[in-house]
Coordinates of C-alpha atoms and ligand atoms in Angstrom, one line a residue:
M703 CA -35.1 73.5 12.8
S704 CA -37.2 72.5 15.8
A705 CA -35.7 69.6 17.8
S706 CA -32.1 68.5 17.8
K707 CA -30.9 65.4 16.1
Y708 CA -28.7 62.9 18.0
I709 CA -25.7 60.9 16.7
F710 CA -24.2 58.3 19.0
V711 CA -20.6 57.1 18.5
T712 CA -19.7 53.7 20.0
G713 CA -16.4 51.8 19.7
G714 CA -15.8 48.1 19.2
V715 CA -12.9 45.5 19.0
T716 CA -10.3 47.6 20.9
S717 CA -10.0 50.9 22.7
S718 CA -8.0 53.8 21.4
L719 CA -9.4 53.7 17.9
G720 CA -9.9 57.5 17.9
K721 CA -13.7 57.9 18.5
G722 CA -12.9 61.5 19.7
I723 CA -11.2 62.4 16.4
I724 CA -13.9 60.7 14.3
S725 CA -16.6 62.5 16.3
A726 CA -14.8 65.9 16.0
S727 CA -14.2 65.3 12.2
L728 CA -17.8 64.5 11.5
A729 CA -18.9 67.5 13.6
K730 CA -16.5 69.7 11.6
L731 CA -18.0 68.5 8.3
L732 CA -21.6 69.1 9.5
Q733 CA -20.6 72.5 10.9
S734 CA -19.0 73.5 7.6
R735 CA -22.3 72.7 5.9
G736 CA -24.0 75.2 8.1
Y737 CA -25.3 73.1 11.0
R738 CA -24.8 74.1 14.7
V739 CA -23.1 71.1 16.2
T740 CA -21.7 70.1 19.6
I741 CA -20.1 67.0 20.9
Q742 CA -20.5 65.3 24.2
K743 CA -18.5 62.5 25.9
L744 CA -19.9 59.9 28.2
D745 CA -17.3 58.2 30.3
P746 CA -18.0 54.9 32.1
Y747 CA -15.8 55.4 35.1
I748 CA -17.1 56.0 38.7
N749 CA -15.0 59.2 39.3
V750 CA -17.4 62.1 39.2
D751 CA -14.9 63.9 36.9
P752 CA -11.3 63.1 35.7
G753 CA -10.0 66.0 37.9
T754 CA -8.8 63.5 40.5
L755 CA -7.2 61.1 38.1
N756 CA -3.4 60.9 37.6
P757 CA -2.5 61.9 34.1
Y758 CA -0.7 58.6 33.7
E759 CA -4.1 56.9 34.0
H760 CA -6.2 59.1 31.7
G761 CA -4.0 61.7 30.0
E762 CA -4.6 65.4 30.4
C763 CA -7.5 66.8 32.3
Y764 CA -9.1 69.4 30.1
V765 CA -10.8 72.5 31.6
T766 CA -13.8 74.3 30.1
N767 CA -14.8 77.9 30.3
D768 CA -17.3 77.1 33.0
G769 CA -14.7 75.3 35.1
A770 CA -15.5 71.7 34.4
E771 CA -12.6 69.3 34.7
T772 CA -13.1 67.0 31.7
D773 CA -11.8 64.3 29.4
L774 CA -9.2 65.3 26.9
D775 CA -11.4 64.6 24.0
L776 CA -13.3 67.8 24.8
G777 CA -10.1 69.5 23.8
H778 CA -10.3 67.9 20.4
Y779 CA -13.9 69.0 20.1
E780 CA -13.0 72.7 20.8
R781 CA -9.9 72.6 18.6
F782 CA -11.8 71.3 15.6
L783 CA -15.0 73.2 16.0
N784 CA -13.7 76.5 17.5
V785 CA -16.8 76.5 19.8
P786 CA -16.5 76.2 23.6
T787 CA -17.8 73.2 25.4
S788 CA -19.2 73.1 29.0
Q789 CA -19.9 71.0 32.0
A790 CA -22.8 69.4 30.1
N791 CA -20.4 68.1 27.4
N792 CA -18.8 65.5 29.7
V793 CA -20.8 63.0 31.7
T794 CA -19.3 60.2 33.8
T795 CA -21.0 57.3 35.5
G796 CA -19.9 58.8 38.8
S797 CA -21.8 62.0 38.1
I798 CA -24.9 60.1 37.0
Y799 CA -24.9 58.1 40.2
Q800 CA -24.2 61.1 42.3
T801 CA -27.3 62.9 40.9
V802 CA -29.5 59.8 41.4
I803 CA -28.2 59.1 44.9
N804 CA -28.6 62.8 45.9
K805 CA -32.2 62.7 44.6
E806 CA -32.9 59.5 46.5
R807 CA -31.6 61.0 49.8
A808 CA -33.7 64.1 49.1
G809 CA -36.7 61.8 48.9
D810 CA -37.5 62.3 45.2
Y811 CA -38.2 58.6 44.7
L812 CA -40.0 58.0 48.1
G813 CA -41.5 54.6 48.2
K814 CA -39.6 53.3 45.1
T815 CA -36.7 50.9 44.7
V816 CA -34.0 53.0 42.9
Q817 CA -32.6 50.9 40.0
V818 CA -30.2 51.0 37.1
I819 CA -33.3 50.8 34.8
P820 CA -35.2 53.1 34.9
H821 CA -33.5 55.6 37.3
I822 CA -29.9 55.5 36.1
T823 CA -30.9 55.2 32.4
D824 CA -33.4 58.1 32.8
E825 CA -30.7 60.3 34.2
I826 CA -28.3 59.3 31.3
K827 CA -31.0 60.2 28.8
R828 CA -31.7 63.5 30.5
R829 CA -28.0 64.4 30.3
I830 CA -27.8 63.4 26.7
Q831 CA -30.7 65.7 25.9
L832 CA -29.6 68.6 28.1
L833 CA -27.5 70.1 25.2
G834 CA -30.3 69.6 22.7
N835 CA -32.8 71.3 25.0
T836 CA -30.7 74.5 25.1
G837 CA -31.9 75.2 21.6
Q838 CA -28.3 76.1 20.7
Y839 CA -27.6 73.1 18.5
D840 CA -29.1 71.3 15.5
I841 CA -27.0 68.2 16.1
I842 CA -25.6 66.6 19.2
I843 CA -22.9 64.0 18.8
T844 CA -22.5 61.8 21.8
E845 CA -19.4 59.8 22.1
I846 CA -19.6 56.8 24.4
G847 CA -16.3 56.0 26.1
G848 CA -15.0 52.4 26.4
T849 CA -15.6 49.5 24.1
V850 CA -18.9 47.8 23.5
G851 CA -19.1 44.7 25.7
D852 CA -17.6 46.4 28.7
I853 CA -19.8 45.8 31.8
E854 CA -19.5 49.4 32.9
S855 CA -20.8 51.0 29.7
L856 CA -23.9 48.9 29.5
P857 CA -26.3 51.5 31.0
F858 CA -25.1 54.0 28.4
I859 CA -25.8 51.6 25.5
E860 CA -29.2 50.7 27.0
S861 CA -30.0 54.5 27.2
V862 CA -29.0 54.9 23.6
R863 CA -31.4 52.0 22.7
Q864 CA -34.3 53.7 24.6
L865 CA -33.6 57.1 23.1
I866 CA -33.6 55.7 19.5
W867 CA -37.0 54.2 20.3
E868 CA -38.3 57.4 21.9
L869 CA -37.0 59.9 19.4
G870 CA -37.3 57.8 16.2
G871 CA -35.0 56.7 13.5
S872 CA -34.8 59.9 11.6
N873 CA -33.8 61.8 14.7
T874 CA -31.0 59.5 15.7
A875 CA -28.0 57.7 14.1
V876 CA -25.5 55.3 15.5
I877 CA -21.9 55.1 14.3
H878 CA -19.8 52.2 15.4
L879 CA -16.1 52.6 15.1
T880 CA -14.3 49.3 14.6
L881 CA -10.9 47.9 13.6
L882 CA -10.1 45.7 10.6
P883 CA -6.9 43.9 11.6
Y884 CA -4.4 43.2 8.8
L885 CA -2.8 39.8 8.7
S886 CA 0.5 40.2 7.0
V887 CA 1.0 36.4 6.5
T888 CA -2.0 36.1 4.3
G889 CA -2.1 39.8 3.2
E890 CA -5.7 40.2 4.3
L891 CA -7.9 42.6 6.2
K892 CA -10.1 40.6 8.6
T893 CA -13.7 41.5 9.2
K894 CA -14.7 38.9 11.8
P895 CA -13.9 41.1 14.9
T896 CA -16.2 43.8 13.4
Q897 CA -18.9 41.3 12.8
H898 CA -18.7 40.1 16.4
S899 CA -18.7 43.6 17.8
V900 CA -21.8 44.5 15.8
K901 CA -23.4 41.3 17.0
L902 CA -22.7 42.4 20.6
L903 CA -24.4 45.7 19.9
L904 CA -27.4 43.9 18.4
E905 CA -27.6 41.8 21.5
Y906 CA -28.1 45.1 23.4
G907 CA -30.8 46.1 20.9
V908 CA -28.8 48.6 19.0
Q909 CA -28.3 48.4 15.2
P910 CA -25.5 50.6 14.0
D911 CA -26.3 52.7 10.9
V912 CA -22.7 53.4 9.9
L913 CA -19.5 51.5 10.5
V914 CA -16.3 53.5 10.5
C915 CA -13.5 50.9 9.9
R916 CA -10.0 51.8 11.1
S917 CA -7.5 50.1 8.9
E918 CA -3.9 50.3 8.0
K919 CA -4.6 49.2 4.4
P920 CA -7.3 50.4 1.9
V921 CA -10.6 48.6 2.4
S922 CA -11.7 47.1 -1.0
L923 CA -15.2 47.1 -2.4
E924 CA -15.4 43.4 -1.8
I925 CA -14.6 43.7 1.9
R926 CA -17.0 46.7 2.2
R927 CA -19.7 44.5 0.7
K928 CA -19.0 41.7 3.1
I929 CA -19.1 44.0 6.1
A930 CA -22.3 45.7 4.9
Q931 CA -24.0 42.3 4.3
F932 CA -23.1 40.7 7.6
C933 CA -23.6 43.8 9.7
N934 CA -26.9 45.0 8.1
V935 CA -25.7 48.4 7.0
N936 CA -25.9 50.1 3.6
L937 CA -22.8 49.6 1.4
N938 CA -22.1 53.4 1.4
A939 CA -22.3 53.3 5.2
V940 CA -19.1 51.2 5.5
I941 CA -16.5 54.0 5.9
E942 CA -12.8 53.4 5.6
S943 CA -10.6 55.3 8.1
L944 CA -7.0 54.8 7.3
D945 CA -4.2 55.6 9.7
A946 CA -3.5 59.4 9.2
S947 CA -0.2 61.2 9.6
S948 CA -2.1 64.0 11.4
I949 CA -5.4 64.1 13.3
Y950 CA -6.2 67.2 11.3
D951 CA -6.3 65.1 8.1
V952 CA -9.3 63.1 9.3
P953 CA -12.1 65.6 8.4
I954 CA -10.8 65.6 4.8
M955 CA -10.6 61.8 4.8
M956 CA -14.1 61.5 6.1
L957 CA -15.3 64.0 3.5
K958 CA -13.9 61.8 0.8
E959 CA -15.7 58.8 2.3
Q960 CA -18.9 60.9 2.5
L961 CA -19.5 60.2 6.1
D962 CA -21.3 63.5 6.5
K963 CA -23.7 62.7 3.6
V964 CA -24.5 59.2 4.9
I965 CA -25.4 60.7 8.3
L966 CA -27.4 63.6 6.9
N967 CA -29.4 61.1 4.8
K968 CA -30.1 59.0 7.9
L969 CA -31.2 62.0 9.8
K970 CA -33.3 63.3 6.9
L971 CA -31.4 66.6 6.9
A972 CA -30.6 68.6 3.8
A973 CA -27.0 68.7 2.7
R974 CA -27.3 72.5 2.5
Q975 CA -24.0 73.3 0.9
E976 CA -20.7 71.7 0.1
P977 CA -18.5 71.8 3.3
D978 CA -16.6 75.1 3.4
L979 CA -13.2 73.8 4.4
D980 CA -11.0 76.5 2.8
N981 CA -9.5 77.6 6.1
W982 CA -9.0 74.0 7.2
K983 CA -7.2 73.1 4.0
T984 CA -5.0 76.2 4.2
F985 CA -4.0 75.1 7.7
L986 CA -3.3 71.6 6.5
G987 CA -1.2 72.9 3.6
K988 CA 0.9 74.9 6.0
L989 CA 1.2 72.0 8.4
K990 CA 2.4 69.7 5.7
N991 CA 4.8 72.2 4.0
P992 CA 6.6 74.1 6.7
V993 CA 9.2 76.6 5.6
N994 CA 11.1 76.6 8.9
E995 CA 11.9 74.3 11.8
V996 CA 12.3 74.9 15.5
R997 CA 13.3 72.7 18.5
I998 CA 11.3 73.3 21.6
G999 CA 11.8 71.5 24.9
L1000 CA 8.8 70.5 27.0
V1001 CA 9.9 69.9 30.6
G1002 CA 7.5 67.9 32.7
K1003 CA 7.1 64.9 35.0
Y1004 CA 4.7 63.0 32.8
V1005 CA 6.6 63.2 29.5
E1006 CA 6.5 59.4 29.1
L1007 CA 2.8 59.8 28.2
H1008 CA 2.5 62.6 25.6
D1009 CA -1.3 62.6 26.2
A1010 CA -0.6 64.1 29.6
Y1011 CA 0.3 67.3 27.7
K1012 CA -2.2 67.0 24.8
S1013 CA -3.4 70.6 24.6
I1014 CA 0.2 72.0 24.9
N1015 CA 1.3 69.7 22.1
E1016 CA -1.7 70.8 19.9
A1017 CA -1.2 74.5 20.7
L1018 CA 2.4 74.2 19.5
I1019 CA 1.2 72.6 16.3
H1020 CA -1.3 75.5 15.8
A1021 CA 1.4 78.0 16.6
G1022 CA 3.9 76.3 14.3
V1023 CA 1.4 76.6 11.4
A1024 CA 0.8 80.2 12.2
N1025 CA 4.6 80.7 11.8
E1026 CA 4.9 78.3 8.8
C1027 CA 7.3 76.3 11.0
R1028 CA 7.5 72.7 12.0
V1029 CA 7.8 72.5 15.8
N1030 CA 9.9 69.6 16.9
I1031 CA 9.2 68.9 20.6
E1032 CA 11.9 67.5 22.8
W1033 CA 10.2 65.8 25.7
I1034 CA 12.4 66.2 28.8
H1035 CA 11.7 64.5 32.1
S1036 CA 12.0 67.0 34.9
E1037 CA 13.2 64.3 37.3
K1038 CA 16.2 63.6 35.2
I1039 CA 17.6 67.2 35.2
D1040 CA 20.1 68.5 37.7
A1041 CA 22.6 71.3 38.0
K1042 CA 25.3 69.1 36.4
N1043 CA 23.5 68.0 33.3
V1044 CA 21.1 70.9 32.6
A1045 CA 23.4 72.5 30.0
D1046 CA 23.5 69.2 28.1
K1047 CA 19.8 68.7 28.3
I1048 CA 18.9 72.1 27.0
Q1049 CA 21.7 72.2 24.4
G1050 CA 20.3 72.7 20.9
L1051 CA 16.8 73.9 22.1
Q1052 CA 15.6 77.2 20.8
G1053 CA 12.8 77.6 23.4
V1054 CA 11.6 75.8 26.6
I1055 CA 8.2 75.3 28.1
V1056 CA 7.9 74.2 31.7
A1057 CA 4.7 72.3 32.1
P1058 CA 1.9 72.4 34.7
G1059 CA 1.8 69.8 37.5
F1060 CA 1.1 69.0 41.1
G1061 CA 3.4 67.9 43.9
D1062 CA 7.0 67.7 44.6
R1063 CA 8.3 65.2 42.0
G1064 CA 10.6 66.7 39.4
I1065 CA 10.4 70.3 40.9
E1066 CA 14.1 70.8 41.3
G1067 CA 14.7 69.8 37.7
K1068 CA 12.2 72.4 36.6
I1069 CA 13.9 75.1 38.7
E1070 CA 17.4 74.2 37.3
T1071 CA 16.0 74.4 33.8
I1072 CA 14.5 77.8 34.4
K1073 CA 17.8 79.1 35.9
Y1074 CA 19.6 78.0 32.8
V1075 CA 17.2 79.5 30.3
R1076 CA 17.0 82.7 32.3
E1077 CA 20.8 83.1 32.4
N1078 CA 21.2 82.1 28.8
D1079 CA 18.4 84.2 27.4
I1080 CA 16.6 81.2 25.9
P1081 CA 12.9 81.9 25.2
F1082 CA 10.8 80.5 28.0
L1083 CA 7.1 79.9 28.6
G1084 CA 6.0 78.7 32.1
I1085 CA 2.5 77.4 32.4
C1086 CA 0.8 77.2 35.8
L1087 CA 3.3 75.2 37.9
G1088 CA 5.9 76.2 35.3
M1089 CA 5.2 79.9 36.2
Q1090 CA 5.3 79.1 39.9
C1091 CA 8.7 77.4 39.4
A1092 CA 10.0 80.5 37.6
V1093 CA 9.0 82.6 40.6
I1094 CA 10.7 80.2 43.0
E1095 CA 13.8 80.2 40.9
F1096 CA 14.0 84.0 40.7
A1097 CA 13.5 84.2 44.5
R1098 CA 16.2 81.8 45.2
N1099 CA 18.9 82.8 42.7
V1100 CA 18.2 86.5 42.1
L1101 CA 16.6 87.7 45.4
G1102 CA 18.8 85.4 47.4
F1103 CA 16.0 83.7 49.4
K1104 CA 17.7 80.4 49.5
D1105 CA 14.8 78.4 50.9
A1106 CA 12.1 80.1 48.7
H1107 CA 9.4 77.7 47.7
S1108 CA 5.7 77.1 47.2
T1109 CA 3.9 76.1 50.3
E1110 CA 2.5 73.2 48.2
M1111 CA 6.0 71.6 48.4
N1112 CA 7.4 73.1 51.6
P1113 CA 4.8 74.4 54.0
E1114 CA 7.6 75.5 56.4
T1115 CA 9.5 77.8 54.1
K1116 CA 10.4 81.3 55.4
H1117 CA 9.9 82.6 51.9
P1118 CA 6.5 81.3 50.7
V1119 CA 6.7 83.1 47.3
I1120 CA 3.9 80.9 46.1
D1121 CA 1.2 80.3 48.6
M1122 CA -2.3 78.9 48.9
M1123 CA -5.0 81.3 47.8
A1124 CA -7.0 82.7 50.7
E1125 CA -10.2 81.2 49.4
Q1126 CA -8.5 77.8 49.2
K1127 CA -7.5 77.7 52.9
G1128 CA -9.9 75.4 54.8
I1129 CA -10.9 73.4 51.7
T1130 CA -10.1 69.8 52.3
A1131 CA -12.2 68.0 49.6
K1132 CA -10.1 67.4 46.5
G1133 CA -12.7 67.0 43.7
G1134 CA -13.7 70.2 41.7
T1135 CA -12.4 72.5 44.4
M1136 CA -9.5 74.3 42.7
R1137 CA -9.7 77.8 41.1
L1138 CA -11.3 76.5 37.9
G1139 CA -12.4 77.9 34.6
E1140 CA -12.4 81.4 33.2
Y1141 CA -11.1 84.4 35.0
A1142 CA -10.4 87.9 33.7
C1143 CA -7.0 89.4 33.6
T1144 CA -5.8 93.0 32.9
I1145 CA -2.6 93.3 31.0
V1146 CA -0.1 95.9 32.1
K1147 CA 0.6 98.5 29.4
G1148 CA 4.0 98.5 27.8
T1149 CA 5.0 95.0 28.8
R1150 CA 6.0 92.2 26.4
T1151 CA 2.8 90.4 27.4
A1152 CA 0.8 93.4 26.1
A1153 CA 2.6 93.2 22.8
V1154 CA 1.8 89.4 22.7
Y1155 CA -1.9 89.8 23.2
G1156 CA -2.3 93.2 21.5
K1157 CA -5.2 94.0 23.9
S1158 CA -5.5 95.0 27.6
K1159 CA -8.3 92.6 28.8
I1160 CA -8.1 88.9 28.4
V1161 CA -10.0 85.9 29.9
E1162 CA -8.1 82.6 30.4
R1163 CA -8.8 79.3 32.0
H1164 CA -7.4 78.2 35.3
R1165 CA -6.8 75.1 37.3
H1166 CA -4.8 75.7 40.5
R1167 CA -4.8 76.2 44.3
Y1168 CA -1.7 78.2 44.7
E1169 CA -0.8 81.7 43.6
F1170 CA 2.0 84.3 43.6
N1171 CA 2.3 85.8 47.1
N1172 CA 1.8 89.5 46.7
K1173 CA 3.8 90.2 49.9
F1174 CA 6.9 89.7 47.9
L1175 CA 5.8 91.5 44.7
K1176 CA 7.8 94.7 45.2
R1177 CA 11.0 92.8 45.8
F1178 CA 10.5 90.9 42.5
E1179 CA 9.6 93.9 40.5
D1180 CA 12.6 95.9 41.8
A1181 CA 14.8 93.1 40.8
G1182 CA 13.4 92.7 37.2
M1183 CA 10.6 90.1 37.4
I1184 CA 7.4 92.1 36.9
S1185 CA 3.7 91.3 37.1
S1186 CA 2.4 91.9 33.6
G1187 CA -1.1 90.5 34.1
I1188 CA -3.4 90.9 37.1
N1189 CA -6.8 89.6 38.0
P1190 CA -8.9 92.8 38.4
D1191 CA -11.1 91.5 41.2
K1192 CA -8.6 89.9 43.5
E1193 CA -5.3 91.5 42.5
L1194 CA -3.8 88.0 41.8
V1195 CA -0.7 88.0 39.8
E1196 CA -1.7 86.0 36.7
I1197 CA 1.4 86.7 34.5
V1198 CA 5.0 87.4 35.2
E1199 CA 7.8 88.4 32.8
L1200 CA 11.4 89.3 33.0
K1201 CA 12.6 92.8 32.0
N1202 CA 16.1 91.8 31.1
H1203 CA 15.4 88.8 28.9
S1204 CA 14.5 88.5 25.3
W1205 CA 11.4 86.4 25.9
F1206 CA 10.5 85.0 29.3
I1207 CA 6.8 84.8 30.4
G1208 CA 5.1 82.7 33.0
V1209 CA 1.3 82.4 33.2
Q1210 CA -0.7 81.1 36.1
F1211 CA -3.5 80.0 33.7
H1212 CA -3.6 77.5 30.9
P1213 CA -3.5 79.2 27.5
E1214 CA -3.2 75.8 25.8
Y1215 CA -6.9 75.0 26.5
K1216 CA -8.0 77.9 24.3
S1217 CA -5.8 77.3 21.2
T1218 CA -7.8 76.1 18.2
V1219 CA -7.0 75.5 14.5
E1220 CA -8.9 78.7 13.6
N1221 CA -7.6 80.7 16.6
P1222 CA -4.0 79.7 17.5
H1223 CA -3.2 81.2 20.9
P1224 CA -1.1 84.3 20.8
L1225 CA 1.2 83.3 23.6
F1226 CA 2.2 80.1 21.8
V1227 CA 2.4 81.9 18.4
K1228 CA 4.7 84.5 19.8
F1229 CA 6.7 82.0 21.8
V1230 CA 7.3 79.9 18.7
K1231 CA 8.3 83.0 16.8
A1232 CA 10.8 84.1 19.5
S1233 CA 12.2 80.6 19.5
M1234 CA 12.6 80.6 15.7
E1235 CA 14.6 83.8 16.1
F1236 CA 16.8 82.4 18.9
K1237 CA 20.2 81.5 17.5
I1238 CA 22.0 78.6 19.0
V1239 CA 25.7 79.4 19.6
Ligands
LIG2768 N1 0.1 72.6 41.7 C1 -0.1 74.0 41.4 C2 -1.3 74.6 42.1 O1 -2.2 73.9 42.5 C3 -0.1 74.2 39.9 C4 -1.3 73.6 39.2 C5 -1.1 73.4 37.7 O2 0.0 73.5 37.2 N2 -2.2 73.2 37.0 O3 -1.4 75.8 42.2

């Protein structure tokens, strides 16, 4: 196929309708028909990327192989498609303006007034087509963040309008995701908000081709007809999207509604083959019919908002399926754990994860938790800050360095067992300046980590400024905490494990970003397995 085709996904009526999951599900169906598909997210905020956002604001910050700090929807795209995303897959208003303003300062527009139209919209259109121009994809799905009518997403919608005009109707399709509220008093689904939001899109010059209607009740033929007629779409382009018990059900639901066929038809693309979803269905079957159950604690400071740990949550689901086991997650707030209550908090758990994070809040609770799981031989996985806390705990309670800490929390400590990386010293800007993206790691032979991965060279994604301080390495290893994974270029300790413990591993990187339905991550799979084997006394 020569040029790529573009599908735009907009949202109406309310936010949080699941545009990311619908986009990923459609992409899955098209991919399983033999098309090369990628998904891009346009975010209307002014931050250049979400890396500087508090997780309470925006959920987890997802990191790509090439080190982009991105929206968590990119995690869904990778988990569904099993194809990596990149910097080009997430575009924010901030990054668009940054490019345009830098060009203006460089003199690229000399003599011209720089304006939203055409300069900002031209840059948006360029970013949308970047992925298509690589020649790697037949279809690009572009999800537009926010809700139609928001002032800040207007330039995105205008760019979509222009692109449809430039590329033509058979090269573009617009899906509008909307909500049909159910009024229990009258027992009806209401279509008016959908009609209004389509009207708003029309005001901006964009006619949707497909309406995906979120609903808690089945959408009757009569209602579909009404929506089709008042919103100018084909009857078969009114797609019902019922609340699902798992996000992984959605591709199958969209297949039943023939969303993929309607889109292929609009894009004048051949159906090729029936979607090959055998592996997906096997995954779903195991997800719905677990043979075992396990209780795992997730200790973090953002647990009120589960989206803050989205990828860890999903990686545990994948690992559960791999073990035919339902993983019940106990969300534990690190600020609420202390030496007195830690036994109560951990009671009944078969495994504990200490989560990534930044700053001081909740640190002592994480360290108390790790002391408890270390002393009670409970399976433990520490991720990034969770690994750093395991190092601090060991230094304090086994090596006897009472004031041991990370210089992130205590710059004055006499025992800086976690310290800022040399290359980070002197960096003051906060945005995009951490150690980000993929780095190689060599696994030490004969370790538990080696058994987990079953290979000696791995590549994992990072997002941190601090690292294990090698000055202390010998003391740790002599006392039983060994480095089982090392960065070959810089000798950084990437993984630690305990010799005298049945399953205790801390990783400086984020394995959760790489876990997909098709490729559950070995660290999570083996951690869940070890937890299943742990017997509560
Ligand atoms: N705050 C720590 C660091 O910057 C850990 C970061 C993380 O958990 N992602 O090194």
